[in-house]
Each structure stands twice: as C-alpha cells, then as structure tokens.
mmCIF file of C-alpha atoms and ligand atoms in Angstrom:
data_model
loop_
_atom_site.group_PDB
_atom_site.id
_atom_site.type_symbol
_atom_site.label_atom_id
_atom_site.label_comp_id
_atom_site.label_asym_id
_atom_site.label_seq_id
_atom_site.Cartn_x
_atom_site.Cartn_y
_atom_site.Cartn_z
ATOM 1 C CA MET A 1030 114.489 144.256 124.197
ATOM 2 C CA PHE A 1031 115.090 147.023 121.699
ATOM 3 C CA SER A 1032 111.387 147.712 121.226
ATOM 4 C CA PHE A 1033 110.661 147.491 124.954
ATOM 5 C CA PHE A 1034 113.412 149.890 125.889
ATOM 6 C CA THR A 1035 112.461 152.239 123.043
ATOM 7 C CA LEU A 1036 108.993 152.324 124.587
ATOM 8 C CA VAL A 1037 110.440 153.047 128.036
ATOM 9 C CA PHE A 1038 112.696 155.760 126.613
ATOM 10 C CA VAL A 1039 109.870 157.477 124.728
ATOM 11 C CA THR A 1040 107.588 157.323 127.784
ATOM 12 C CA VAL A 1041 110.224 158.815 130.079
ATOM 13 C CA VAL A 1042 111.051 161.597 127.615
ATOM 14 C CA GLY A 1043 107.315 162.270 127.179
ATOM 15 C CA LEU A 1044 106.798 162.569 130.944
ATOM 16 C CA TRP A 1045 109.820 164.781 131.213
ATOM 17 C CA ILE A 1046 108.549 167.176 128.516
ATOM 18 C CA HIS A 1047 105.109 167.117 130.140
ATOM 19 C CA ALA A 1048 106.620 168.008 133.515
ATOM 20 C CA MET A 1049 108.682 170.822 132.025
ATOM 21 C CA ARG A 1050 105.673 172.321 130.266
ATOM 22 C CA LYS A 1051 103.378 172.163 133.216
ATOM 23 C CA HIS A 1052 103.921 175.402 135.053
ATOM 24 C CA GLY A 1053 102.080 176.461 138.064
ATOM 25 C CA THR A 1054 102.231 175.504 141.642
ATOM 26 C CA PRO A 1055 99.569 173.764 143.717
ATOM 27 C CA ARG A 1056 96.603 175.964 144.523
ATOM 28 C CA ASP A 1057 96.785 175.344 148.252
ATOM 29 C CA ALA A 1058 98.221 173.015 150.845
ATOM 30 C CA GLU A 1059 95.423 170.478 150.390
ATOM 31 C CA HIS A 1060 96.020 170.356 146.610
ATOM 32 C CA ALA A 1061 99.749 169.939 147.166
ATOM 33 C CA ARG A 1062 99.136 167.040 149.533
ATOM 34 C CA ARG A 1063 96.857 165.318 147.017
ATOM 35 C CA LEU A 1064 99.406 165.729 144.211
ATOM 36 C CA HIS A 1065 102.034 164.352 146.528
ATOM 37 C CA ASN A 1066 99.960 161.293 147.441
ATOM 38 C CA ARG A 1067 99.125 160.661 143.805
ATOM 39 C CA TRP A 1068 102.820 160.350 143.024
ATOM 40 C CA ILE A 1069 103.472 158.084 145.975
ATOM 41 C CA ILE A 1070 100.554 155.752 145.197
ATOM 42 C CA GLY A 1071 100.924 155.814 141.424
ATOM 43 C CA GLY A 1072 104.688 156.002 141.005
ATOM 44 C CA GLY A 1073 105.789 154.400 144.251
ATOM 45 C CA ILE A 1074 103.284 151.552 144.651
ATOM 46 C CA LEU A 1075 101.220 150.862 141.528
ATOM 47 C CA LEU A 1076 103.962 151.227 138.915
ATOM 48 C CA PRO A 1077 106.464 148.900 140.668
ATOM 49 C CA LEU A 1078 103.691 146.433 141.549
ATOM 50 C CA ILE A 1079 102.529 146.136 137.950
ATOM 51 C CA SER A 1080 105.983 146.050 136.375
ATOM 52 C CA VAL A 1081 107.478 143.610 138.912
ATOM 53 C CA THR A 1082 104.447 141.302 138.515
ATOM 54 C CA ALA A 1083 104.804 141.415 134.736
ATOM 55 C CA ILE A 1084 108.550 140.700 134.911
ATOM 56 C CA LEU A 1085 108.080 137.807 137.358
ATOM 57 C CA THR A 1086 105.333 136.296 135.208
ATOM 58 C CA PHE A 1087 107.878 135.887 132.438
ATOM 59 C CA GLY A 1088 110.945 135.494 134.643
ATOM 60 C CA ILE A 1089 109.920 132.650 136.962
ATOM 61 C CA PRO A 1090 109.158 130.084 134.220
ATOM 62 C CA ALA A 1091 112.340 131.141 132.384
ATOM 63 C CA GLY A 1092 114.318 130.720 135.615
ATOM 64 C CA GLN A 1093 112.872 127.224 136.084
ATOM 65 C CA ARG A 1094 113.950 126.269 132.605
ATOM 66 C CA ILE A 1095 117.587 127.316 133.114
ATOM 67 C CA GLN A 1096 117.879 125.733 136.541
ATOM 68 C CA LEU A 1097 120.073 122.713 137.021
ATOM 69 C CA LEU A 1098 118.323 119.573 135.884
ATOM 70 C CA ASP A 1099 117.054 117.230 138.571
ATOM 71 C CA PRO A 1100 120.053 116.408 140.779
ATOM 72 C CA ASP A 1101 118.524 113.059 141.760
ATOM 73 C CA ASP A 1102 118.517 111.349 138.400
ATOM 74 C CA ALA A 1103 122.149 110.170 138.437
ATOM 75 C CA PRO A 1104 123.681 112.064 135.532
ATOM 76 C CA LEU A 1105 126.271 110.695 133.160
ATOM 77 C CA VAL A 1106 129.432 112.584 134.050
ATOM 78 C CA VAL A 1107 131.648 113.823 131.240
ATOM 79 C CA GLU A 1108 134.836 115.711 131.969
ATOM 80 C CA ALA A 1109 135.494 118.265 129.264
ATOM 81 C CA ILE A 1110 139.137 119.265 129.262
ATOM 82 C CA ALA A 1111 140.058 122.061 126.916
ATOM 83 C CA HIS A 1112 143.623 122.121 125.629
ATOM 84 C CA GLN A 1113 145.356 124.538 123.312
ATOM 85 C CA TRP A 1114 143.843 123.547 120.859
ATOM 86 C CA TRP A 1115 141.816 120.403 121.102
ATOM 87 C CA TRP A 1116 139.163 118.814 123.277
ATOM 88 C CA GLU A 1117 139.539 115.887 125.575
ATOM 89 C CA PHE A 1118 136.381 114.188 126.835
ATOM 90 C CA ARG A 1119 136.582 111.682 129.649
ATOM 91 C CA TYR A 1120 133.763 109.461 130.847
ATOM 92 C CA PRO A 1121 135.103 108.531 134.297
ATOM 93 C CA ASP A 1122 132.351 105.976 135.008
ATOM 94 C CA LEU A 1123 132.767 104.251 131.654
ATOM 95 C CA GLU A 1124 136.566 104.489 131.513
ATOM 96 C CA ILE A 1125 136.442 106.005 128.042
ATOM 97 C CA THR A 1126 138.394 108.987 126.738
ATOM 98 C CA THR A 1127 137.841 110.617 123.374
ATOM 99 C CA ALA A 1128 139.296 113.575 121.533
ATOM 100 C CA ASN A 1129 137.268 116.198 119.682
ATOM 101 C CA HIS A 1130 134.287 113.847 119.689
ATOM 102 C CA LEU A 1131 131.543 113.822 122.279
ATOM 103 C CA VAL A 1132 129.016 110.987 122.228
ATOM 104 C CA LEU A 1133 125.885 111.379 124.351
ATOM 105 C CA PRO A 1134 122.818 109.245 125.007
ATOM 106 C CA VAL A 1135 119.514 110.953 124.193
ATOM 107 C CA GLY A 1136 117.182 111.886 127.041
ATOM 108 C CA ARG A 1137 119.710 111.349 129.789
ATOM 109 C CA THR A 1138 121.012 114.090 132.047
ATOM 110 C CA ILE A 1139 124.663 114.801 131.324
ATOM 111 C CA GLU A 1140 126.871 116.575 133.783
ATOM 112 C CA ILE A 1141 129.695 118.368 132.024
ATOM 113 C CA ARG A 1142 132.626 119.069 134.340
ATOM 114 C CA GLY A 1143 134.824 121.492 132.515
ATOM 115 C CA SER A 1144 138.430 122.368 133.193
ATOM 116 C CA SER A 1145 141.553 123.518 131.420
ATOM 117 C CA PRO A 1146 145.236 122.872 132.024
ATOM 118 C CA ASP A 1147 146.457 125.953 130.128
ATOM 119 C CA VAL A 1148 144.384 129.072 129.415
ATOM 120 C CA ILE A 1149 140.712 130.040 129.644
ATOM 121 C CA HIS A 1150 138.492 128.302 127.091
ATOM 122 C CA ALA A 1151 134.713 127.935 126.926
ATOM 123 C CA PHE A 1152 132.681 124.827 126.217
ATOM 124 C CA TRP A 1153 129.733 125.492 123.951
ATOM 125 C CA ILE A 1154 127.301 123.317 122.050
ATOM 126 C CA PRO A 1155 124.893 125.945 120.732
ATOM 127 C CA ARG A 1156 122.049 123.448 120.288
ATOM 128 C CA LEU A 1157 122.335 122.155 123.848
ATOM 129 C CA GLY A 1158 122.408 125.397 125.785
ATOM 130 C CA GLY A 1159 124.712 127.891 127.387
ATOM 131 C CA LYS A 1160 128.459 128.179 127.552
ATOM 132 C CA ILE A 1161 130.689 126.976 130.350
ATOM 133 C CA ASP A 1162 133.888 128.868 131.060
ATOM 134 C CA LEU A 1163 136.835 126.512 131.466
ATOM 135 C CA VAL A 1164 139.246 128.191 133.803
ATOM 136 C CA PRO A 1165 142.630 126.759 134.859
ATOM 137 C CA GLY A 1166 142.491 125.563 138.450
ATOM 138 C CA ARG A 1167 138.708 125.349 138.563
ATOM 139 C CA ILE A 1168 136.018 122.840 137.656
ATOM 140 C CA ASN A 1169 132.857 124.413 136.312
ATOM 141 C CA SER A 1170 129.923 122.139 135.764
ATOM 142 C CA ARG A 1171 126.597 122.324 134.095
ATOM 143 C CA ARG A 1172 123.917 119.788 133.325
ATOM 144 C CA LEU A 1173 122.425 119.382 129.929
ATOM 145 C CA LYS A 1174 120.113 116.979 128.201
ATOM 146 C CA ALA A 1175 119.677 116.283 124.509
ATOM 147 C CA THR A 1176 116.059 115.631 123.617
ATOM 148 C CA SER A 1177 116.592 114.326 120.101
ATOM 149 C CA THR A 1178 119.238 112.278 118.351
ATOM 150 C CA GLY A 1179 121.547 113.680 115.704
ATOM 151 C CA SER A 1180 124.912 115.239 115.072
ATOM 152 C CA MET A 1181 125.840 118.733 116.046
ATOM 153 C CA ARG A 1182 128.847 120.954 116.449
ATOM 154 C CA GLY A 1183 130.578 122.237 119.556
ATOM 155 C CA GLN A 1184 132.966 125.150 119.625
ATOM 156 C CA CYS A 1185 135.369 126.839 121.981
ATOM 157 C CA ALA A 1186 133.680 130.130 122.794
ATOM 158 C CA GLU A 1187 136.507 132.046 124.429
ATOM 159 C CA PHE A 1188 139.467 133.365 122.471
ATOM 160 C CA CYS A 1189 142.358 131.187 123.587
ATOM 161 C CA GLY A 1190 145.147 131.848 121.087
ATOM 162 C CA THR A 1191 145.983 131.316 117.429
ATOM 163 C CA GLY A 1192 144.262 127.932 117.227
ATOM 164 C CA HIS A 1193 140.987 129.118 118.785
ATOM 165 C CA ALA A 1194 138.952 129.078 115.575
ATOM 166 C CA HIS A 1195 139.944 125.451 114.955
ATOM 167 C CA MET A 1196 138.913 124.356 118.405
ATOM 168 C CA ILE A 1197 135.721 122.632 117.430
ATOM 169 C CA PHE A 1198 134.322 119.221 118.258
ATOM 170 C CA GLU A 1199 131.693 116.873 116.931
ATOM 171 C CA VAL A 1200 128.747 115.799 119.053
ATOM 172 C CA ASP A 1201 126.705 112.683 118.338
ATOM 173 C CA VAL A 1202 123.520 112.116 120.287
ATOM 174 C CA LEU A 1203 122.553 108.445 120.121
ATOM 175 C CA GLN A 1204 119.626 106.274 121.174
ATOM 176 C CA ALA A 1205 120.298 104.489 124.463
ATOM 177 C CA ALA A 1206 120.944 101.150 122.707
ATOM 178 C CA ASP A 1207 123.325 102.725 120.177
ATOM 179 C CA PHE A 1208 125.129 104.532 122.966
ATOM 180 C CA GLU A 1209 125.608 101.244 124.778
ATOM 181 C CA ARG A 1210 126.960 99.669 121.605
ATOM 182 C CA TRP A 1211 129.381 102.559 121.162
ATOM 183 C CA GLN A 1212 130.401 102.281 124.806
ATOM 184 C CA HIS A 1213 131.143 98.559 124.534
ATOM 185 C CA ALA A 1214 133.042 99.006 121.272
ATOM 186 C CA ARG A 1215 135.138 101.793 122.789
ATOM 187 C CA GLN A 1216 135.967 99.803 125.906
ATOM 188 C CA GLN A 1217 137.468 96.946 123.916
ATOM 189 C CA PRO A 1218 141.237 97.026 123.570
ATOM 190 C CA VAL A 1219 142.456 97.417 120.008
ATOM 191 C CA GLU A 1220 143.582 94.129 118.556
ATOM 192 C CA VAL A 1221 146.542 94.555 116.264
ATOM 193 C CA ALA A 1222 146.282 92.353 113.174
ATOM 194 C CA GLU A 1223 149.297 90.475 111.887
ATOM 195 C CA GLN A 1224 149.925 92.898 108.997
ATOM 196 C CA ASP A 1225 149.795 95.904 111.331
ATOM 197 C CA ARG A 1226 152.324 94.650 113.880
ATOM 198 C CA ALA A 1227 155.214 96.716 112.461
ATOM 199 C CA ALA A 1228 153.108 99.872 112.308
ATOM 200 C CA ALA A 1229 151.867 99.370 115.869
ATOM 201 C CA ALA A 1230 155.412 98.793 117.107
ATOM 202 C CA ALA A 1231 156.607 101.984 115.400
ATOM 203 C CA PHE A 1232 153.659 103.855 116.864
ATOM 204 C CA LYS A 1233 154.480 102.513 120.299
ATOM 205 C CA SER A 1234 158.047 103.757 120.221
ATOM 206 C CA HIS A 1235 157.482 107.099 118.459
ATOM 207 C CA CYS A 1236 153.984 108.166 119.508
ATOM 208 C CA GLY A 1237 153.104 106.096 122.566
ATOM 209 C CA GLN A 1238 154.539 108.638 125.011
ATOM 210 C CA CYS A 1239 151.782 111.113 124.259
ATOM 211 C CA HIS A 1240 148.964 109.143 122.637
ATOM 212 C CA THR A 1241 146.802 106.414 124.046
ATOM 213 C CA ILE A 1242 145.329 103.604 121.992
ATOM 214 C CA THR A 1243 143.467 101.263 124.324
ATOM 215 C CA GLY A 1244 145.379 98.019 124.565
ATOM 216 C CA VAL A 1245 148.410 99.330 122.670
ATOM 217 C CA THR A 1246 149.808 102.456 124.333
ATOM 218 C CA ASN A 1247 149.069 104.474 127.434
ATOM 219 C CA GLY A 1248 150.460 107.929 126.727
ATOM 220 C CA SER A 1249 149.285 111.252 128.028
ATOM 221 C CA GLY A 1250 149.427 114.821 126.832
ATOM 222 C CA GLY A 1251 148.179 114.245 123.307
ATOM 223 C CA PRO A 1252 144.772 113.299 121.942
ATOM 224 C CA GLU A 1253 143.442 109.798 122.555
ATOM 225 C CA LEU A 1254 143.476 107.848 119.276
ATOM 226 C CA THR A 1255 141.626 104.589 119.907
ATOM 227 C CA ASP A 1256 139.006 105.284 117.204
ATOM 228 C CA VAL A 1257 140.879 107.939 115.228
ATOM 229 C CA GLY A 1258 140.143 106.294 111.879
ATOM 230 C CA ALA A 1259 136.411 106.821 112.368
ATOM 231 C CA ARG A 1260 136.572 110.439 113.474
ATOM 232 C CA ARG A 1261 135.202 113.213 111.343
ATOM 233 C CA LEU A 1262 137.649 115.715 112.829
ATOM 234 C CA ILE A 1263 141.391 115.335 112.868
ATOM 235 C CA GLY A 1264 143.578 118.100 114.242
ATOM 236 C CA ALA A 1265 140.460 119.587 115.892
ATOM 237 C CA GLY A 1266 138.769 121.678 113.222
ATOM 238 C CA LEU A 1267 141.660 122.015 110.820
ATOM 239 C CA ASN A 1268 139.877 119.934 108.192
ATOM 240 C CA ARG A 1269 136.678 121.939 108.258
ATOM 241 C CA GLY A 1270 134.886 121.456 104.975
ATOM 242 C CA ARG A 1271 137.214 118.727 103.814
ATOM 243 C CA GLN A 1272 137.899 115.269 105.090
ATOM 244 C CA LEU A 1273 141.509 115.077 106.224
ATOM 245 C CA THR A 1274 143.041 111.629 106.390
ATOM 246 C CA VAL A 1275 145.428 110.654 109.150
ATOM 247 C CA ARG A 1276 148.151 110.367 106.534
ATOM 248 C CA GLU A 1277 147.538 113.914 105.278
ATOM 249 C CA TRP A 1278 147.527 115.155 108.836
ATOM 250 C CA LEU A 1279 150.847 113.485 109.597
ATOM 251 C CA THR A 1280 152.570 114.514 106.377
ATOM 252 C CA ASP A 1281 151.078 118.002 106.390
ATOM 253 C CA HIS A 1282 152.417 118.740 109.825
ATOM 254 C CA PRO A 1283 154.425 121.857 108.952
ATOM 255 C CA ARG A 1284 151.117 123.645 108.351
ATOM 256 C CA ALA A 1285 149.704 122.412 111.656
ATOM 257 C CA LEU A 1286 152.890 123.377 113.470
ATOM 258 C CA GLU A 1287 152.812 126.825 111.931
ATOM 259 C CA ILE A 1288 149.444 127.660 113.453
ATOM 260 C CA GLY A 1289 150.318 125.850 116.648
ATOM 261 C CA LEU A 1290 147.847 122.985 116.296
ATOM 262 C CA ALA A 1291 150.582 120.406 116.665
ATOM 263 C CA ARG A 1292 153.196 120.057 119.355
ATOM 264 C CA ASP A 1293 155.587 117.831 117.521
ATOM 265 C CA ASP A 1294 156.698 117.566 113.917
ATOM 266 C CA HIS A 1295 156.184 113.786 113.977
ATOM 267 C CA GLN A 1296 159.386 113.420 111.968
ATOM 268 C CA GLN A 1297 159.802 109.869 110.806
ATOM 269 C CA PRO A 1298 160.922 108.127 107.653
ATOM 270 C CA PRO A 1299 158.139 108.639 105.070
ATOM 271 C CA ASP A 1300 157.422 104.953 104.567
ATOM 272 C CA GLN A 1301 157.100 104.422 108.301
ATOM 273 C CA LEU A 1302 154.788 107.429 108.595
ATOM 274 C CA THR A 1303 152.639 106.000 105.813
ATOM 275 C CA ARG A 1304 152.541 102.622 107.522
ATOM 276 C CA ILE A 1305 151.480 104.108 110.849
ATOM 277 C CA ALA A 1306 148.882 106.308 109.155
ATOM 278 C CA ALA A 1307 147.434 103.369 107.230
ATOM 279 C CA TRP A 1308 147.021 101.440 110.457
ATOM 280 C CA LEU A 1309 145.516 104.413 112.346
ATOM 281 C CA GLU A 1310 142.979 104.812 109.514
ATOM 282 C CA THR A 1311 141.607 101.361 110.304
ATOM 283 C CA LEU A 1312 140.977 102.131 113.973
ATOM 284 C CA GLY A 1313 137.388 102.663 115.040
ATOM 285 C CA HIS A 1314 135.900 100.691 112.157
ATOM 286 C CA ASP A 1315 134.324 97.402 113.126
HETATM 287 CU CU1 LIG B 1485 139.864 127.228 123.297
HETATM 288 CU CU2 LIG B 1485 139.120 129.167 122.226
#
C-alpha cells in the first residue's frame, strides 16, 4: 500500500507541476474543444475504467475468500462468551462447556457466536482469520475453518480492563476421530474415586455455586472445571511461560485478586485447599 500510494502521490504532484508550468491558452475554439474532450475521454472514462478493472481483478477473488463459508454445510456451533477476564466456550449441540480452551475438528466449518456479559471484548485466533467484536447485548458470528491440525493461541483483541493481556485461550485442532474421542470423554460425568470423596464434598460446598464439574456440581458464573487438570492454561493467561498448577493458582490467589483475575479469595483451611487442588489436578486425565 505504501509503495502504491507513493506512486499515486508522485504522479499527482508531477501532473500538478506540469499543469502549473504549462502556460498558454488554446489557440482557437477548435483546439480548446479537443483539449476538453481529451480530458473527458482520458481522465473521465479511460482512467477510471482501467483502475476500476485492475482493482476488481484483485478485489473480487479476495472478497470471495472472506465471504461466509458455505451456509449449507451444517456448521459446528460454538458460543464464545468473553468474561472479564476469561473465555467460556459452549458447544450447544454437544452439551459441552470449556474454559480458556477451544477444541475444533479439522476441515469442518465452525460457526463462532460471540457475546459478552460485561464489556466489549474481541475474539481472535490469528491463524484462523479475523477478529469478532464481542459486544454486550449482541451476538456477532463468523464462520471459520481450520485446514490443518495443531495447537494455536487465541487472544482477546479489544482492551477490556486490567486483565486484558491475560485473556488468552488455547486452541487445539484435532482430526475428526480425535475430536469425537474428546467429545465423548468430555460428555462423561466425572466419577469421584473413594479417596477423593472428601475433596469433592468440600468442593461442592465451597466452590459448587460458581463452578461446574460434570456429574459433581452445576454452578454458574465461574469457569467450567470438568477437565481442569489437563488444561495448559489456568487463570486464563496468568501462567504464560510457566505451568501453573491448580494448587499454586488456589494458594497464590492474592496475586490473582490484585490484578482482578479472580473474583473470590477462595479462603479455606490450607489442608482442605490442598486436598481440593490435588483432586482437581486429576480431572481430565484418563
Ligand atoms: Cu477481553 Cu480484552
């Protein structure tokens, strides 16, 4: 763009200087008419015709590429709900909810329906295309399709407060069979082993209001935790560059509270906190 507009600028300035230098008036009426016509045909017809054709030659294919993907091929719907400051992803057809972790099947059209209950955020997976503004009171959708498997990073792309920089999420694009395996594993209720009964009971009474663990609690407001032990991100992006365990997250809460990443101090007797954390660490591992 810079080189193209430099070219346009130089050309316009050149013509301008040329016009200023060229003194003299038309020799006669006939000459004036010819000059006049030359400008109309050259500047009014040929120039726009050539430039518009050139722009459309590039623009039409580009427009096709950014159009919505085929509306007929039954997309997988994912609701992306941006909170201050974490991500909630719901798969309404699969009855799965995750936090800060988006799992997608490769080669399938995904319809992201983005919303926000608090302030304006923006959904962005740089490797999968453009941003979607998430505006309170609105649902903005966009279709995307991953063409190869792998892990990538998503990021909130609209400044939304002190926790904005931490508002990242992990994306895993899986083969269809692996996605199905993940889906089935995630739909199973968590079975609490004998040795974890006390921890699960404590979790139920202290954390169950806000957090859901399939088969154990049904809370709302806080991140879903059914597979929290297997997640690479805890506390959204707070652990960037370093693996944060659930226990560290729970005991290091003053820091999270300070920057607003946590809503609650999760105050509990230390041994109980450790017990709950140890149990949460096992979730999501088969
Ligand atoms: Cu959410 Cu920035």
